[in-house]
Short mmCIF file of C-alpha atoms in Angstrom, two decimals:
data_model
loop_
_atom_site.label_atom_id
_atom_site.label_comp_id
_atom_site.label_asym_id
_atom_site.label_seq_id
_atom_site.Cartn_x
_atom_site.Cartn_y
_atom_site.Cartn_z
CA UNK A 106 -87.97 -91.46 -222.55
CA UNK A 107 -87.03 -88.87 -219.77
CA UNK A 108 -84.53 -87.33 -221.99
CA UNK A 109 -87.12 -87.45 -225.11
CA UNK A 110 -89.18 -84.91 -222.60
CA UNK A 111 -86.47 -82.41 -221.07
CA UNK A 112 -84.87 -82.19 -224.42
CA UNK A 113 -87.44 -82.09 -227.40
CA UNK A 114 -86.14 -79.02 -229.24
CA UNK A 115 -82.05 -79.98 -228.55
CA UNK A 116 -83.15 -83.51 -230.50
CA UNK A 117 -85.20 -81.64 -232.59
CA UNK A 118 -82.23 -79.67 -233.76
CA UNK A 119 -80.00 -82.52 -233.67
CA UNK A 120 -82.06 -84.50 -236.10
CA UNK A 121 -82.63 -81.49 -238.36
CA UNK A 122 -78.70 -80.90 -238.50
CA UNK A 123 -78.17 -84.89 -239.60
CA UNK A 124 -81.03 -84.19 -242.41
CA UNK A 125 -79.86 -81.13 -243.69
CA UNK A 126 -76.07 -82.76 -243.78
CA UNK A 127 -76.84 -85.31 -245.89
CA UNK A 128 -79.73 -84.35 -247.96
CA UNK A 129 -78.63 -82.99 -251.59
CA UNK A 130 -78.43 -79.02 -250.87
CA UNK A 131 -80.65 -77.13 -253.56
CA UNK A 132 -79.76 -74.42 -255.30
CA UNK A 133 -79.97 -71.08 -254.49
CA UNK A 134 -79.25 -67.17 -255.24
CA UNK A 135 -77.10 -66.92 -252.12
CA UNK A 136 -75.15 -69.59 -253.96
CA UNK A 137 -72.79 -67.09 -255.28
CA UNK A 138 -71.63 -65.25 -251.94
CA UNK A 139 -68.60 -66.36 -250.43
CA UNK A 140 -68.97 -68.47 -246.64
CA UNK A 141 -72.41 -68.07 -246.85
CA UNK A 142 -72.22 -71.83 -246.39
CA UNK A 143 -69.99 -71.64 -243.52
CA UNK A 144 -72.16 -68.57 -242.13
CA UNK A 145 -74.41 -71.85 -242.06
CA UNK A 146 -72.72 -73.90 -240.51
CA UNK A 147 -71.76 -71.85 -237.54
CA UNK A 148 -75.57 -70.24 -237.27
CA UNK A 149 -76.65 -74.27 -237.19
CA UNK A 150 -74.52 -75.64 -234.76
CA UNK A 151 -74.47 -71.63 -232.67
CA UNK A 152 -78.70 -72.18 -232.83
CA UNK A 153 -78.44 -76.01 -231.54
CA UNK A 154 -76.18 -75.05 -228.90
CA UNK A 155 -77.88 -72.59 -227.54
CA UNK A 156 -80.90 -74.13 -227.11
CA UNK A 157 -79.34 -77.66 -225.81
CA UNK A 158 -78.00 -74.84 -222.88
CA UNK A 159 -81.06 -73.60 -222.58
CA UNK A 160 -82.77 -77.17 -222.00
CA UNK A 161 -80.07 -77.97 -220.24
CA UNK A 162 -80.30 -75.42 -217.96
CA UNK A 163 -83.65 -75.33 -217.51
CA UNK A 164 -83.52 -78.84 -215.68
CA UNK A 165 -80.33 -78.49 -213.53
CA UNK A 166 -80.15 -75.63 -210.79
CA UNK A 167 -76.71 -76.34 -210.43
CA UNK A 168 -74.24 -75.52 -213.53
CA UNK A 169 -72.26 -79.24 -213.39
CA UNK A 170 -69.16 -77.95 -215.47
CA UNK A 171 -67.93 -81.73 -216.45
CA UNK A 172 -71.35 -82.79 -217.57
CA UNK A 173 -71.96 -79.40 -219.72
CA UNK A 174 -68.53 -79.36 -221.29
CA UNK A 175 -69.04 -82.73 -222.34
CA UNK A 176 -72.95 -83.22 -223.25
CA UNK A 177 -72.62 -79.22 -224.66
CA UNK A 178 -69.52 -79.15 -226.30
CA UNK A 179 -67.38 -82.28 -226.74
CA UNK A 180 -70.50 -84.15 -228.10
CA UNK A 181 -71.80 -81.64 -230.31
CA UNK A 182 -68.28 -81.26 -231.56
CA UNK A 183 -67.82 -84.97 -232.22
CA UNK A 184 -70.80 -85.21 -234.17
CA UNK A 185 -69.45 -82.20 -236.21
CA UNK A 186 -66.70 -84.70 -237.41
CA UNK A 187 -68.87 -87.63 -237.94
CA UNK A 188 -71.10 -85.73 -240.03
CA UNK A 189 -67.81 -84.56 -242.25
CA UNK A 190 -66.49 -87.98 -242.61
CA UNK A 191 -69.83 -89.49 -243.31
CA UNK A 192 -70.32 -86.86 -245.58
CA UNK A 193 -66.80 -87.40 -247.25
CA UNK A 194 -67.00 -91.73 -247.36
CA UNK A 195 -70.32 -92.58 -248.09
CA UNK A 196 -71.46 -89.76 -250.23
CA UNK A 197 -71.55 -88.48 -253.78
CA UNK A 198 -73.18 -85.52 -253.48
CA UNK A 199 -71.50 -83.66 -250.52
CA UNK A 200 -68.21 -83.91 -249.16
CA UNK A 201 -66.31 -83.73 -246.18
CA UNK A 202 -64.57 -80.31 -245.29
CA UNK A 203 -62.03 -79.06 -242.54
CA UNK A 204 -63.39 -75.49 -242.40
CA UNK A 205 -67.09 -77.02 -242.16
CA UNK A 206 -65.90 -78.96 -239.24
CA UNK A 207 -64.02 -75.74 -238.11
CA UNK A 208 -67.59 -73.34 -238.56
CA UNK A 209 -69.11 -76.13 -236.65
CA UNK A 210 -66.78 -75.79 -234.03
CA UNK A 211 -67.02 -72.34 -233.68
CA UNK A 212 -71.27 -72.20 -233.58
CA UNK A 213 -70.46 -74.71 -231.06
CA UNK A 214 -67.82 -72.67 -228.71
CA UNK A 215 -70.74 -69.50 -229.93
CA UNK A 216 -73.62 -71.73 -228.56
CA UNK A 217 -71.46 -72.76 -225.01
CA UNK A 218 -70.25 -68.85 -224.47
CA UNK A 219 -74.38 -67.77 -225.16
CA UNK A 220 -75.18 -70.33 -222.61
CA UNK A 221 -72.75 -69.96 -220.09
CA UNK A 222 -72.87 -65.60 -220.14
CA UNK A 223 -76.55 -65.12 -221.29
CA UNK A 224 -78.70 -68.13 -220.25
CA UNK A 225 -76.86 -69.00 -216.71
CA UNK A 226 -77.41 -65.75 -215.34
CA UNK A 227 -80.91 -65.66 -216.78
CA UNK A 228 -81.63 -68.56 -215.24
CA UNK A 229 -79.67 -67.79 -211.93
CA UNK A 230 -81.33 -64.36 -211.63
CA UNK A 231 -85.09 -66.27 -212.42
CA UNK A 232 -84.19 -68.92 -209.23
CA UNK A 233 -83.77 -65.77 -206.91
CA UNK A 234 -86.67 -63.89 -208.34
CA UNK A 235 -89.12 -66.91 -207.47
CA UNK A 236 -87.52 -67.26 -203.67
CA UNK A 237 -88.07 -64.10 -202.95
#
C-alpha cells in the first residue's frame, strides 16, 4: 500500500505503457512518417522514467545508486523485453521488435540521465534551500 502512495503517477505510467502495448494501435495520419513509432517508444519509456526519478527522489534524501540503477533502469528495461515477447507469442495483432526494445532502452537510459543531471540537483539544491 505504501508504495501505491509514494508512487501513483510511476504505476500510473507503468499501467498505461502495458495498455497501450497490447491494445490494437489505431490508425493514424502520422502513420506514414518513418520512427514515428519508435519516437514513441522512447518518449514513453523517457516520460515514465522520468517521473519514476522524480517519485523516487522525492522520498529518498539520499541518491542509493544500487537501488536506483535497479528499480530505475534494470526493471524498466526488463519489462521493455517482456512487453516485446508478450507482444511477439501471444499476439496477433502486434509483434515483437528488437529496435522497439532498443527505443525503449534508450527513453529508459533518457529518463535515468534526466533524473540523475536535472531532478537530483533540483532536489539537492530544494533540501539546502529549506535548511537554510
Amino acid at each position: 500500500m505504501q508504495i501505491i502512495r509514494r508512487y501513483p503517477l510511476s504505476l500510473l505510467c507503468i499501467a498505461l505503457i502495458w495498455v497501450l502495448c497490447f491494445c490494437h494501435p489505431p490508425q493514424t495520419s502520422m502513420d506514414g512518417v518513418p520512427g514515428i513509432d519508435k519516437l514513441a517508444h522512447v518518449v514513453m519509456y523517457l516520460g515514465t522514467c522520468g517521473i519514476m526519478w522524480w517519485e523516487y527522489l522525492r522520498h529518498h534524501k539520499a541518491l542509493r545508486l544500487r537501488h536506483a540503477v535497479l528499480w530505475l533502469i534494470v526493471m524498466p528495461v526488463l519489462m521493455s523485453g517482456v512487453i516485446e515477447l508478450l507482444q511477439e507469442y501471444t499476439t496477433v495483432h502486434r509483434g515483437g521488435d528488437w529496435i522497439d526494445f532498443c527505443a525503449n532502452t534508450c527513453g529508459v537510459v533518457l529518463g535515468a540521465l534526466f533524473g540523475r543531471y536535472v531532478v537530483w540537483p533540483y532536489r539537492k539544491r530544494q533540501a539546502r534551500e529549506t535548511k537554510e
